[in-house]
Short mmCIF file of C-alpha atoms and ligand atoms in Angstrom, two decimals:
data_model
loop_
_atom_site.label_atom_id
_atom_site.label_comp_id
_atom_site.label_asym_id
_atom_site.label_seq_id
_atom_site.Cartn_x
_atom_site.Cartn_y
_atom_site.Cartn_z
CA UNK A 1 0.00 0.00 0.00
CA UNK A 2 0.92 3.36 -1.12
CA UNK A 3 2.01 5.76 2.02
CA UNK A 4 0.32 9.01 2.01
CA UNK A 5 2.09 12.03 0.66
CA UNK A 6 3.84 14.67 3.38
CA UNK A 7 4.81 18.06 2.03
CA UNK A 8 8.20 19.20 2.77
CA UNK A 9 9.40 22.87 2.27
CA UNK A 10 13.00 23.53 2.42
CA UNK A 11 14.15 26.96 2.22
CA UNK A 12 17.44 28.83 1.02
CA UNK A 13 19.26 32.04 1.58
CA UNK A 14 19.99 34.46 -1.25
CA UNK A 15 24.33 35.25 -1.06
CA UNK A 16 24.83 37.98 1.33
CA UNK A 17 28.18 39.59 3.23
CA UNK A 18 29.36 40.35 -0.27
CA UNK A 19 29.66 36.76 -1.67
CA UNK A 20 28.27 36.13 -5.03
CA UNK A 21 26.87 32.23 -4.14
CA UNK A 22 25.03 31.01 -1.22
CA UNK A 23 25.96 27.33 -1.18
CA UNK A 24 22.65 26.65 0.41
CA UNK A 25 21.06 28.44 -2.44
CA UNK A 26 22.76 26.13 -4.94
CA UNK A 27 21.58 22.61 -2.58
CA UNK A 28 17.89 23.77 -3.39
CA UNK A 29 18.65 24.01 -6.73
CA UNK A 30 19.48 20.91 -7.25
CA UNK A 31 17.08 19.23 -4.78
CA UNK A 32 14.51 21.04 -6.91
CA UNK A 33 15.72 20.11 -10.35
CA UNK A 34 15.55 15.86 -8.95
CA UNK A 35 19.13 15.81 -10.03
CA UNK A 36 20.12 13.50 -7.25
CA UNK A 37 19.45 10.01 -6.77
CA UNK A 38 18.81 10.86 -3.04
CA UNK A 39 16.22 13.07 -3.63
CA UNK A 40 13.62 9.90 -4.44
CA UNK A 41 11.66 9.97 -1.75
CA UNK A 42 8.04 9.18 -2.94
CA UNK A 43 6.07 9.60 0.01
CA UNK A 44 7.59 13.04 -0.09
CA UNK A 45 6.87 16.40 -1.58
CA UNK A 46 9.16 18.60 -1.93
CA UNK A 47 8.76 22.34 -2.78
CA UNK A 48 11.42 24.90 -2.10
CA UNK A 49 11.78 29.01 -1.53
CA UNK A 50 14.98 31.30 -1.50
CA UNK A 51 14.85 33.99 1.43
CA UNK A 52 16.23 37.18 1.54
CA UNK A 53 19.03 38.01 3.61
CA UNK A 54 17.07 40.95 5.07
CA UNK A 55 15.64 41.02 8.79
CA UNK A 56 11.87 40.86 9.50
CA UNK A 57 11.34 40.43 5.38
CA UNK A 58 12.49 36.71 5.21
CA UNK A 59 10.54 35.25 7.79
CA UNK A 60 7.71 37.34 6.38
CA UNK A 61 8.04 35.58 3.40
CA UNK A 62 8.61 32.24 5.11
CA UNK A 63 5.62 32.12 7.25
CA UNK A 64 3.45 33.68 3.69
CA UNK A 65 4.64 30.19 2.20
CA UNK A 66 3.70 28.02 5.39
CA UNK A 67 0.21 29.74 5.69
CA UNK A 68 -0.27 28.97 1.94
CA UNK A 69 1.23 25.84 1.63
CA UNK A 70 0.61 24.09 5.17
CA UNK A 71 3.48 21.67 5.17
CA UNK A 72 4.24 18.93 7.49
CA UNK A 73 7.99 20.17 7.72
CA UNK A 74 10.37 23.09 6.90
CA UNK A 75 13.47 22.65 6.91
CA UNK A 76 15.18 25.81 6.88
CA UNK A 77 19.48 26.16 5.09
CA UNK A 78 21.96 28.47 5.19
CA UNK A 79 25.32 29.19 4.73
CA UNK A 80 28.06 29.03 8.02
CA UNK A 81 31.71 29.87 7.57
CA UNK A 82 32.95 27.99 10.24
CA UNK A 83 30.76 24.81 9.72
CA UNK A 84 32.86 21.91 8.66
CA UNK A 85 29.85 19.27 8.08
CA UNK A 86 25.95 19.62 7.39
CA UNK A 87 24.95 21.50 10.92
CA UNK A 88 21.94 20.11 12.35
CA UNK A 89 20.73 23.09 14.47
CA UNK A 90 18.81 22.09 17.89
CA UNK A 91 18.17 25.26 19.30
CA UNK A 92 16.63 28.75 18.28
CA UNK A 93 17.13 32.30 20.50
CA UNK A 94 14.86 35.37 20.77
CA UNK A 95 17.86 37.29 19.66
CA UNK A 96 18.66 39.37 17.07
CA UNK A 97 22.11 40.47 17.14
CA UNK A 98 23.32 41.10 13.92
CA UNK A 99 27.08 40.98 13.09
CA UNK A 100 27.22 42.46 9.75
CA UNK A 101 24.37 44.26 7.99
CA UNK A 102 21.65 42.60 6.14
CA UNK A 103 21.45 42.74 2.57
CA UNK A 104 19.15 45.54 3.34
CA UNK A 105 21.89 47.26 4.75
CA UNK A 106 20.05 47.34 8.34
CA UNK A 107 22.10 46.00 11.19
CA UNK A 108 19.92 45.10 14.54
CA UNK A 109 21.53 44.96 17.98
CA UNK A 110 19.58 43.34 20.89
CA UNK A 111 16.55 43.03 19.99
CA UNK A 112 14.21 40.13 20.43
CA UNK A 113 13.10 37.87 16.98
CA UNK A 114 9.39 38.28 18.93
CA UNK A 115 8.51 40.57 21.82
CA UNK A 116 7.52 38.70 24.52
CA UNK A 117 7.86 35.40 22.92
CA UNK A 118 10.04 32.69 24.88
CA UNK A 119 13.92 32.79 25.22
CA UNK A 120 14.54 29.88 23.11
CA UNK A 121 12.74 27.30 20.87
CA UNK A 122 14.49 23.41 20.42
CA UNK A 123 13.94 21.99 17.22
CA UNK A 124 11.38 19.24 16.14
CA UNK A 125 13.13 17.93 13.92
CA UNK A 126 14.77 14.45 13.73
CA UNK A 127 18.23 15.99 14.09
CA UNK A 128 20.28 13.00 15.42
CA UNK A 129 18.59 10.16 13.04
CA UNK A 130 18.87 13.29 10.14
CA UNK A 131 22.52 13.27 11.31
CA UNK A 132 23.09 9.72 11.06
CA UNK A 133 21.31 9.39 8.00
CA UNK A 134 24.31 12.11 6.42
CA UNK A 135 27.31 10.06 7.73
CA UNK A 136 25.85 6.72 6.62
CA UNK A 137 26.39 8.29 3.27
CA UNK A 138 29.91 9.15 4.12
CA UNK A 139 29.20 12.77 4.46
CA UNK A 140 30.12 14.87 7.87
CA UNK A 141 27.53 15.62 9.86
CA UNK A 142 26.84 17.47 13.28
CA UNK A 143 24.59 18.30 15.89
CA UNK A 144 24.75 22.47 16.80
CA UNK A 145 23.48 24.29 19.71
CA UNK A 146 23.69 27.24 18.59
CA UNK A 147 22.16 29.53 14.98
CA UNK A 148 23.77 32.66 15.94
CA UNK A 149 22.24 35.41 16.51
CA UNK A 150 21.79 36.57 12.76
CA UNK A 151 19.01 35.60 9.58
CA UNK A 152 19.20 32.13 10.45
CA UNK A 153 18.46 31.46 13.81
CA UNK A 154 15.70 34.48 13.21
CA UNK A 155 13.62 32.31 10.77
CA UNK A 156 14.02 29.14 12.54
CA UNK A 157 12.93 31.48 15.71
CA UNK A 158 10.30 32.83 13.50
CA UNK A 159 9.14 29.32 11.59
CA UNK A 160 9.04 27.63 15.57
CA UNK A 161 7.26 30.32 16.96
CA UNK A 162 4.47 29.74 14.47
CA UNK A 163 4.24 26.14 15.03
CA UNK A 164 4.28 26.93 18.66
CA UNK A 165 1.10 29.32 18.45
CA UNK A 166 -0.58 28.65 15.61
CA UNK A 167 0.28 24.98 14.20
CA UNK A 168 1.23 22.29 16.31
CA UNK A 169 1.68 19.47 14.15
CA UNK A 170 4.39 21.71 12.20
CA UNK A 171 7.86 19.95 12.25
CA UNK A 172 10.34 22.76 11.70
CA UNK A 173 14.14 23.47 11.94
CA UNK A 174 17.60 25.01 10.48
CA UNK A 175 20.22 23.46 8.71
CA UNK A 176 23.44 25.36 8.36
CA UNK A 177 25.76 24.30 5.12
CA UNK A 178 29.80 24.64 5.08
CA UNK A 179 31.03 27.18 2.11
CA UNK A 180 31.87 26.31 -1.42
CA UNK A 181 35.09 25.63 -1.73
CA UNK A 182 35.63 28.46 -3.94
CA UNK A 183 34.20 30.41 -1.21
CA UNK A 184 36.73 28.53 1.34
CA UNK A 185 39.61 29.68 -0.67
CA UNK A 186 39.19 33.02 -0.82
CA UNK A 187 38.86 32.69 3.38
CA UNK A 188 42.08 31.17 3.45
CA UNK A 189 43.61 28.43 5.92
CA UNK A 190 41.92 26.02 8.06
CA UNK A 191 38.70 27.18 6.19
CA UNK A 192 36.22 24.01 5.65
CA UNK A 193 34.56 23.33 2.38
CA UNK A 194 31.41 21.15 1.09
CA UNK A 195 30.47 20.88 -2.81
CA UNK A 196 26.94 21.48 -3.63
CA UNK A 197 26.42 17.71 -4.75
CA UNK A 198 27.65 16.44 -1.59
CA UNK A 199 25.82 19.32 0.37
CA UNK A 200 22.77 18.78 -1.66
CA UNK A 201 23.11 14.68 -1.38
CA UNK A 202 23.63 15.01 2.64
CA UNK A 203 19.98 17.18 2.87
CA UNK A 204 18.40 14.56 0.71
CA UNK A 205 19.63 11.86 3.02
CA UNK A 206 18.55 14.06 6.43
CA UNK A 207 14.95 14.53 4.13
CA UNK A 208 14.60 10.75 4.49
CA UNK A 209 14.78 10.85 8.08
CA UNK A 210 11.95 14.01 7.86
CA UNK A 211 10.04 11.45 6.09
CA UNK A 212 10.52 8.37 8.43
CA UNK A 213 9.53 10.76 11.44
CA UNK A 214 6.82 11.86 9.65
CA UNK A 215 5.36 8.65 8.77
CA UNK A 216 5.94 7.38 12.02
CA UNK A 217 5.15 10.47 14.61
CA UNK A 218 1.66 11.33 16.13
N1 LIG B 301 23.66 32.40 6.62
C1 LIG B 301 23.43 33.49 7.55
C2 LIG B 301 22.24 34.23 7.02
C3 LIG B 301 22.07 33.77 5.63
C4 LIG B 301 22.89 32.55 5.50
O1 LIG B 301 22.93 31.79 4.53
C5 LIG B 301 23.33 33.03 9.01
O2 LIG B 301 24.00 32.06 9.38
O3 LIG B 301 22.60 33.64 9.80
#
């Protein structure tokens, strides 16, 4: 028997800090154009959005999507410059603390994502059988406790505090992505780097394990 279909909605950042490429930007694209075997997951639909760097406007547009679409899971990428594996983030803040502008040019210091809202949100995702699903493709993997304090810990914030008030059911979380590695070399030593097939493959493989949960939770 067929399982029933669960609609997935991962989400990329546009390049910011004056990079041209956003290597999370690049996974999507390939997730969305089924150019990896991984990506066969046929109790799964998959639909995907880019986000702008910009504060307040991309979770905005995030939660526009959710209210339209009503997924049973986001999963939220980005880029990190000092992740060395696919980042499997377990905790958002109410923080916004900004360490470079936005793309909008707009650089917020202490201020909360929500007024009022609670100091931190854990993820419901899957994140340690998402993790092991990466490295049993040979691909590095890690669990984070930390977003930062930036875009991406304010839409997982943001996506969280939705589910939180408004729809339970909602599985939601952040996945940071290492650089390019033509982004790594212009950051010189000791940077990490991840190619977009092998980024891309690694968030097909923690996609399954959205899936399994899904099929299996409440
Ligand atoms: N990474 C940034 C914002 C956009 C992105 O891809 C972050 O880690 O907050």
């Amino acid at each position: 028997m067929s399982q029933p279909t669960k609609k997935v909605l991962v989400t990329a950042f546009e390049p910011f800090g004056g990079s041209h490429v956003n290597p999370s930007e690049q996974a999507v694209q390939l997730l969305a154009g089924w150019q990896i075997p991984e990506r066969r997951i046929p109790e799964l639909e998959i639909s995907v959005d880019l986000l702008p760097v910009a504060g307040g406007a991309a979770g905005l547009r995030l939660l526009e999507r959710v209210r339209r679409e009503a997924p049973d899971a986001v999963v939220c990428l980005g880029e990190s410059a000092t992740a060395s594996g696919i980042t499997l983030e377990r905790v958002a803040v109410n923080l916004r603390d900004y360490r470079i502008a936005d793309n909008s040019g707009q650089q917020v210091v202490d201020q909360p994502v929500v007024a009022g809202g609670p100091t931190a949100y854990l993820t419901t995702l899957p994140v340690r059988e998402m993790a092991t699903a990466i490295t049993a493709l040979g691909i590095p993997a890690e669990l984070s406790l930390s977003a930062g304090t930036f875009l991406c810990n304010e839409v997982m914030y943001t996506v969280l505090h939705y589910a939180a008030t408004e729809q339970p059911s909602l599985r939601a979380g952040f996945i940071h992505v290492p650089q390019l590695p033509e982004q790594a070399a212009l950051g010189g030593r000791g940077r990490a780097s991840m190619d977009r097939l092998t980024t891309a493959r690694g968030i097909a493989a923690a996609l399954t394990a959205v899936a399994a949960e899904l099929r299996n939770g409440p």
